[in-house]
């Protein structure tokens, strides 16, 4: 009898341990597929499992901001960090939405049947830059559009193509790329769809090519007098962060990852 009781006691303990492990696994998921991060003064917003999450910059527990049946992508903080613009698919079509950074009901800003993907906020905090095929004669490329956060009709920018971009602090210029391979799985690509970076001047209505590399120069990120971007121009042909100095027009390597 004692052996039987000891056996049942051990079985109960084992089941309790398994239950705790399973509960812990549910509470702390193995979140290895975090995508589309953006940073404000004190928080990081990102997408996990098709929903938007937010976490303090210093670390801690992430909080889920969205949980509808549709998927969200490309969340971007407003300049003051109070609002988040994102692309959401709630009724079979991807459009631009807006919601408070603390969470809440989203406000729909675009209503075209084409796919509308958020690119960036204008520095004034009153407009959002997004890309869409709604005026493109081919599904193979997008154009840039300026959307007021208060609603209304979007304004198409005077550029024939546009994918990713970042504004200068004063909003008078924009670093951008015509072609984007962000949804491709190509590595060390050197073909005709390899992207370069350009500068567009809104005041002068002029553009200037600032990179001319046979591989990938992509994802411009304008900070003060420097434009950071991704490139596989090093000897290992691995994507790393590089910097383009506007004053000297020279590039320098920032990160030196060798494997991924």
Short mmCIF file of C-alpha atoms in Angstrom, two decimals:
data_model
loop_
_atom_site.label_atom_id
_atom_site.label_comp_id
_atom_site.label_asym_id
_atom_site.label_seq_id
_atom_site.Cartn_x
_atom_site.Cartn_y
_atom_site.Cartn_z
CA UNK A 1 0.00 0.00 0.00
CA UNK A 2 2.82 2.39 0.86
CA UNK A 3 4.46 1.73 -2.49
CA UNK A 4 1.15 2.38 -4.26
CA UNK A 5 0.66 5.67 -2.42
CA UNK A 6 4.25 6.69 -3.19
CA UNK A 7 3.66 5.89 -6.87
CA UNK A 8 0.48 8.00 -7.00
CA UNK A 9 2.24 10.81 -5.15
CA UNK A 10 5.09 10.79 -7.67
CA UNK A 11 2.58 10.72 -10.54
CA UNK A 12 0.73 13.75 -9.13
CA UNK A 13 4.00 15.67 -8.74
CA UNK A 14 5.00 14.81 -12.31
CA UNK A 15 1.66 15.96 -13.68
CA UNK A 16 1.96 19.20 -11.70
CA UNK A 17 5.43 19.85 -13.11
CA UNK A 18 4.19 19.20 -16.66
CA UNK A 19 1.21 21.50 -16.11
CA UNK A 20 3.44 24.29 -14.81
CA UNK A 21 5.82 23.87 -17.72
CA UNK A 22 2.93 24.00 -20.17
CA UNK A 23 1.49 27.08 -18.44
CA UNK A 24 4.87 28.77 -18.52
CA UNK A 25 5.18 27.98 -22.21
CA UNK A 26 1.79 29.59 -22.83
CA UNK A 27 2.61 32.71 -20.81
CA UNK A 28 6.10 33.18 -22.26
CA UNK A 29 5.95 32.20 -25.95
CA UNK A 30 9.07 31.44 -27.89
CA UNK A 31 8.76 34.70 -29.82
CA UNK A 32 11.36 34.37 -32.54
CA UNK A 33 9.38 35.89 -35.42
CA UNK A 34 9.18 39.54 -34.37
CA UNK A 35 8.82 41.86 -37.35
CA UNK A 36 8.43 45.50 -38.44
CA UNK A 37 9.86 47.25 -35.33
CA UNK A 38 9.61 51.00 -34.80
CA UNK A 39 10.95 53.07 -31.91
CA UNK A 40 9.61 56.10 -30.05
CA UNK A 41 11.25 58.01 -27.20
CA UNK A 42 10.31 55.33 -24.68
CA UNK A 43 8.74 52.35 -26.47
CA UNK A 44 9.19 49.79 -29.24
CA UNK A 45 6.24 48.67 -31.35
CA UNK A 46 6.41 45.49 -33.41
CA UNK A 47 4.34 42.74 -35.01
CA UNK A 48 4.16 39.20 -33.66
CA UNK A 49 1.82 36.51 -35.01
CA UNK A 50 0.00 39.08 -37.13
CA UNK A 51 -0.82 41.41 -34.22
CA UNK A 52 0.74 44.64 -32.93
CA UNK A 53 2.62 44.62 -29.63
CA UNK A 54 4.38 47.33 -27.62
CA UNK A 55 7.20 47.06 -25.07
CA UNK A 56 9.28 49.63 -23.11
CA UNK A 57 12.68 50.45 -24.63
CA UNK A 58 14.46 49.36 -21.47
CA UNK A 59 12.83 45.94 -21.75
CA UNK A 60 10.06 44.19 -19.86
CA UNK A 61 6.75 42.55 -20.64
CA UNK A 62 5.30 43.27 -24.09
CA UNK A 63 1.64 44.25 -24.28
CA UNK A 64 -0.65 43.30 -27.15
CA UNK A 65 -2.37 46.28 -28.78
CA UNK A 66 -4.46 44.46 -31.39
CA UNK A 67 -6.30 41.15 -31.48
CA UNK A 68 -8.82 41.17 -34.36
CA UNK A 69 -9.12 38.33 -36.86
CA UNK A 70 -7.31 40.34 -39.54
CA UNK A 71 -3.58 40.91 -39.66
CA UNK A 72 -1.60 44.10 -39.02
CA UNK A 73 1.81 45.15 -40.36
CA UNK A 74 4.21 48.11 -40.63
CA UNK A 75 3.34 49.94 -37.40
CA UNK A 76 4.92 53.40 -37.17
CA UNK A 77 4.96 55.79 -34.22
CA UNK A 78 3.92 59.40 -34.81
CA UNK A 79 6.74 61.93 -34.15
CA UNK A 80 5.39 62.60 -30.64
CA UNK A 81 4.95 58.87 -29.95
CA UNK A 82 1.25 59.25 -29.13
CA UNK A 83 -0.24 57.54 -32.19
CA UNK A 84 0.56 54.47 -34.30
CA UNK A 85 -0.15 54.23 -38.03
CA UNK A 86 -0.28 50.74 -39.50
CA UNK A 87 -1.60 48.66 -42.36
CA UNK A 88 -4.45 46.34 -41.46
CA UNK A 89 -6.50 43.73 -43.27
CA UNK A 90 -9.90 43.65 -41.58
CA UNK A 91 -12.34 43.12 -44.43
CA UNK A 92 -10.36 41.41 -47.18
CA UNK A 93 -8.32 44.48 -48.15
CA UNK A 94 -5.18 46.10 -46.71
CA UNK A 95 -5.65 49.76 -45.77
CA UNK A 96 -3.99 52.40 -43.58
CA UNK A 97 -5.28 52.72 -40.02
CA UNK A 98 -4.51 54.90 -37.03
CA UNK A 99 -4.78 54.16 -33.31
CA UNK A 100 -3.49 55.56 -29.98
CA UNK A 101 -0.15 54.15 -28.81
CA UNK A 102 -1.84 53.06 -25.57
CA UNK A 103 -4.34 51.00 -27.58
CA UNK A 104 -7.89 51.58 -28.68
CA UNK A 105 -10.22 51.37 -31.66
CA UNK A 106 -8.48 51.93 -35.01
CA UNK A 107 -9.50 54.70 -37.39
CA UNK A 108 -9.47 53.85 -41.09
CA UNK A 109 -7.70 56.39 -43.31
CA UNK A 110 -7.65 54.83 -46.80
CA UNK A 111 -10.47 53.16 -48.72
CA UNK A 112 -9.04 52.09 -52.08
CA UNK A 113 -9.20 48.46 -53.16
CA UNK A 114 -5.43 48.36 -53.74
CA UNK A 115 -2.97 47.34 -51.01
CA UNK A 116 -1.91 50.38 -48.95
CA UNK A 117 1.30 49.90 -46.94
CA UNK A 118 2.47 52.44 -44.34
CA UNK A 119 5.97 53.77 -45.02
CA UNK A 120 6.59 56.63 -42.61
CA UNK A 121 5.13 59.64 -40.80
CA UNK A 122 5.81 63.13 -42.09
CA UNK A 123 7.84 65.10 -39.51
CA UNK A 124 4.87 67.46 -38.98
CA UNK A 125 2.86 64.59 -37.48
CA UNK A 126 -0.15 65.57 -39.58
CA UNK A 127 0.41 63.30 -42.57
CA UNK A 128 1.40 59.71 -43.30
CA UNK A 129 3.42 58.46 -46.25
CA UNK A 130 2.21 55.17 -47.71
CA UNK A 131 2.78 53.16 -50.87
CA UNK A 132 0.12 51.69 -53.10
CA UNK A 133 -0.54 50.38 -56.60
CA UNK A 134 -3.78 52.33 -56.94
CA UNK A 135 -2.36 54.59 -59.67
CA UNK A 136 0.17 52.13 -61.09
CA UNK A 137 -0.42 50.60 -64.54
CA UNK A 138 1.28 47.41 -63.30
CA UNK A 139 1.05 45.42 -60.07
CA UNK A 140 4.86 45.16 -60.13
CA UNK A 141 5.48 48.56 -58.53
CA UNK A 142 4.03 51.06 -56.07
CA UNK A 143 3.86 54.82 -55.82
CA UNK A 144 4.05 57.14 -52.80
CA UNK A 145 0.97 58.86 -51.37
CA UNK A 146 0.52 61.49 -48.68
CA UNK A 147 -2.46 60.87 -46.40
CA UNK A 148 -3.71 63.44 -43.85
CA UNK A 149 -4.33 61.90 -40.41
CA UNK A 150 -7.53 63.92 -40.13
CA UNK A 151 -8.91 62.05 -43.14
CA UNK A 152 -9.65 63.06 -46.69
CA UNK A 153 -8.23 62.22 -50.09
CA UNK A 154 -4.56 61.21 -50.46
CA UNK A 155 -2.10 63.17 -52.58
CA UNK A 156 0.20 61.30 -54.97
CA UNK A 157 3.84 62.35 -54.87
CA UNK A 158 5.54 63.40 -58.15
CA UNK A 159 7.63 60.23 -58.37
CA UNK A 160 6.90 57.40 -60.82
CA UNK A 161 7.87 54.65 -58.36
CA UNK A 162 8.37 54.38 -54.61
CA UNK A 163 8.76 51.65 -51.99
CA UNK A 164 10.57 52.65 -48.78
CA UNK A 165 11.56 56.11 -47.56
CA UNK A 166 12.69 58.25 -44.65
CA UNK A 167 12.37 62.03 -44.20
CA UNK A 168 14.97 64.62 -43.29
CA UNK A 169 14.31 66.25 -39.88
CA UNK A 170 12.86 69.38 -41.53
CA UNK A 171 10.72 67.36 -43.96
CA UNK A 172 12.14 69.13 -47.02
CA UNK A 173 13.93 66.06 -48.36
CA UNK A 174 13.39 62.34 -48.45
CA UNK A 175 15.71 59.36 -48.88
CA UNK A 176 13.92 56.62 -50.80
CA UNK A 177 14.24 53.59 -53.04
CA UNK A 178 12.41 52.81 -56.26
CA UNK A 179 12.59 49.01 -55.91
CA UNK A 180 12.16 46.83 -52.85
CA UNK A 181 13.00 43.17 -52.25
CA UNK A 182 11.72 43.01 -48.67
CA UNK A 183 9.23 40.24 -49.46
CA UNK A 184 11.76 38.22 -51.45
CA UNK A 185 14.02 35.50 -50.10
CA UNK A 186 16.93 36.29 -52.40
CA UNK A 187 20.40 36.62 -50.88
CA UNK A 188 23.50 38.22 -52.41
CA UNK A 189 21.34 39.32 -55.34
CA UNK A 190 23.11 41.17 -58.15
CA UNK A 191 20.38 41.41 -60.79
CA UNK A 192 18.29 44.13 -62.33
CA UNK A 193 16.01 44.50 -59.31
CA UNK A 194 18.86 45.40 -56.95
CA UNK A 195 17.86 48.63 -55.21
CA UNK A 196 19.77 51.90 -54.89
CA UNK A 197 19.03 54.92 -52.71
CA UNK A 198 17.93 58.34 -53.92
CA UNK A 199 17.30 61.76 -52.42
CA UNK A 200 14.22 63.76 -53.34
CA UNK A 201 13.98 67.50 -52.67
CA UNK A 202 10.37 68.61 -52.14
CA UNK A 203 11.23 72.31 -52.49
CA UNK A 204 13.24 72.05 -55.71
CA UNK A 205 11.37 69.02 -57.07
CA UNK A 206 14.68 67.33 -57.93
CA UNK A 207 16.11 63.89 -57.23
CA UNK A 208 19.67 62.65 -56.77
CA UNK A 209 21.07 59.12 -56.73
CA UNK A 210 23.34 58.63 -53.70
CA UNK A 211 24.31 54.93 -54.01
CA UNK A 212 25.36 53.00 -57.09
CA UNK A 213 26.20 49.49 -55.94
CA UNK A 214 25.45 46.36 -57.96
CA UNK A 215 23.92 44.65 -54.93
CA UNK A 216 21.37 45.76 -52.37
CA UNK A 217 21.20 49.23 -50.79
CA UNK A 218 17.86 49.45 -49.00
CA UNK A 219 15.75 50.58 -46.04
CA UNK A 220 16.96 54.20 -45.65
CA UNK A 221 16.79 55.60 -42.11
CA UNK A 222 17.49 59.35 -41.87
CA UNK A 223 18.97 60.55 -38.56
CA UNK A 224 20.33 64.11 -38.27
CA UNK A 225 22.99 64.45 -41.02
CA UNK A 226 23.35 60.73 -41.69
CA UNK A 227 21.33 58.24 -43.71
CA UNK A 228 21.63 54.69 -42.39
CA UNK A 229 20.75 51.80 -44.68
CA UNK A 230 21.13 48.06 -45.27
CA UNK A 231 23.70 46.83 -47.77
CA UNK A 232 25.50 43.61 -48.69
CA UNK A 233 28.48 45.44 -50.15
CA UNK A 234 31.10 43.99 -47.79
CA UNK A 235 33.49 41.19 -48.79
CA UNK A 236 31.21 38.51 -47.31
CA UNK A 237 28.15 39.85 -49.12
CA UNK A 238 26.11 39.86 -45.89
CA UNK A 239 23.45 42.46 -45.16
CA UNK A 240 24.75 44.93 -42.59
CA UNK A 241 23.98 48.48 -41.54
CA UNK A 242 25.92 51.16 -43.39
CA UNK A 243 25.88 54.95 -43.10
CA UNK A 244 25.93 57.67 -45.76
CA UNK A 245 27.29 61.00 -44.51
CA UNK A 246 25.47 63.85 -46.25
CA UNK A 247 28.31 66.34 -45.69
CA UNK A 248 31.08 64.20 -47.22
CA UNK A 249 28.94 61.90 -49.42
CA UNK A 250 30.96 58.96 -48.12
CA UNK A 251 29.77 55.63 -46.75
CA UNK A 252 30.99 53.68 -43.73
CA UNK A 253 30.12 50.29 -42.30
CA UNK A 254 28.35 50.27 -38.92
CA UNK A 255 27.66 46.59 -38.16
CA UNK A 256 29.82 43.65 -39.20
CA UNK A 257 27.73 40.52 -38.85
CA UNK A 258 29.35 37.59 -40.65
CA UNK A 259 26.69 34.87 -40.55
CA UNK A 260 23.21 36.35 -41.01
#
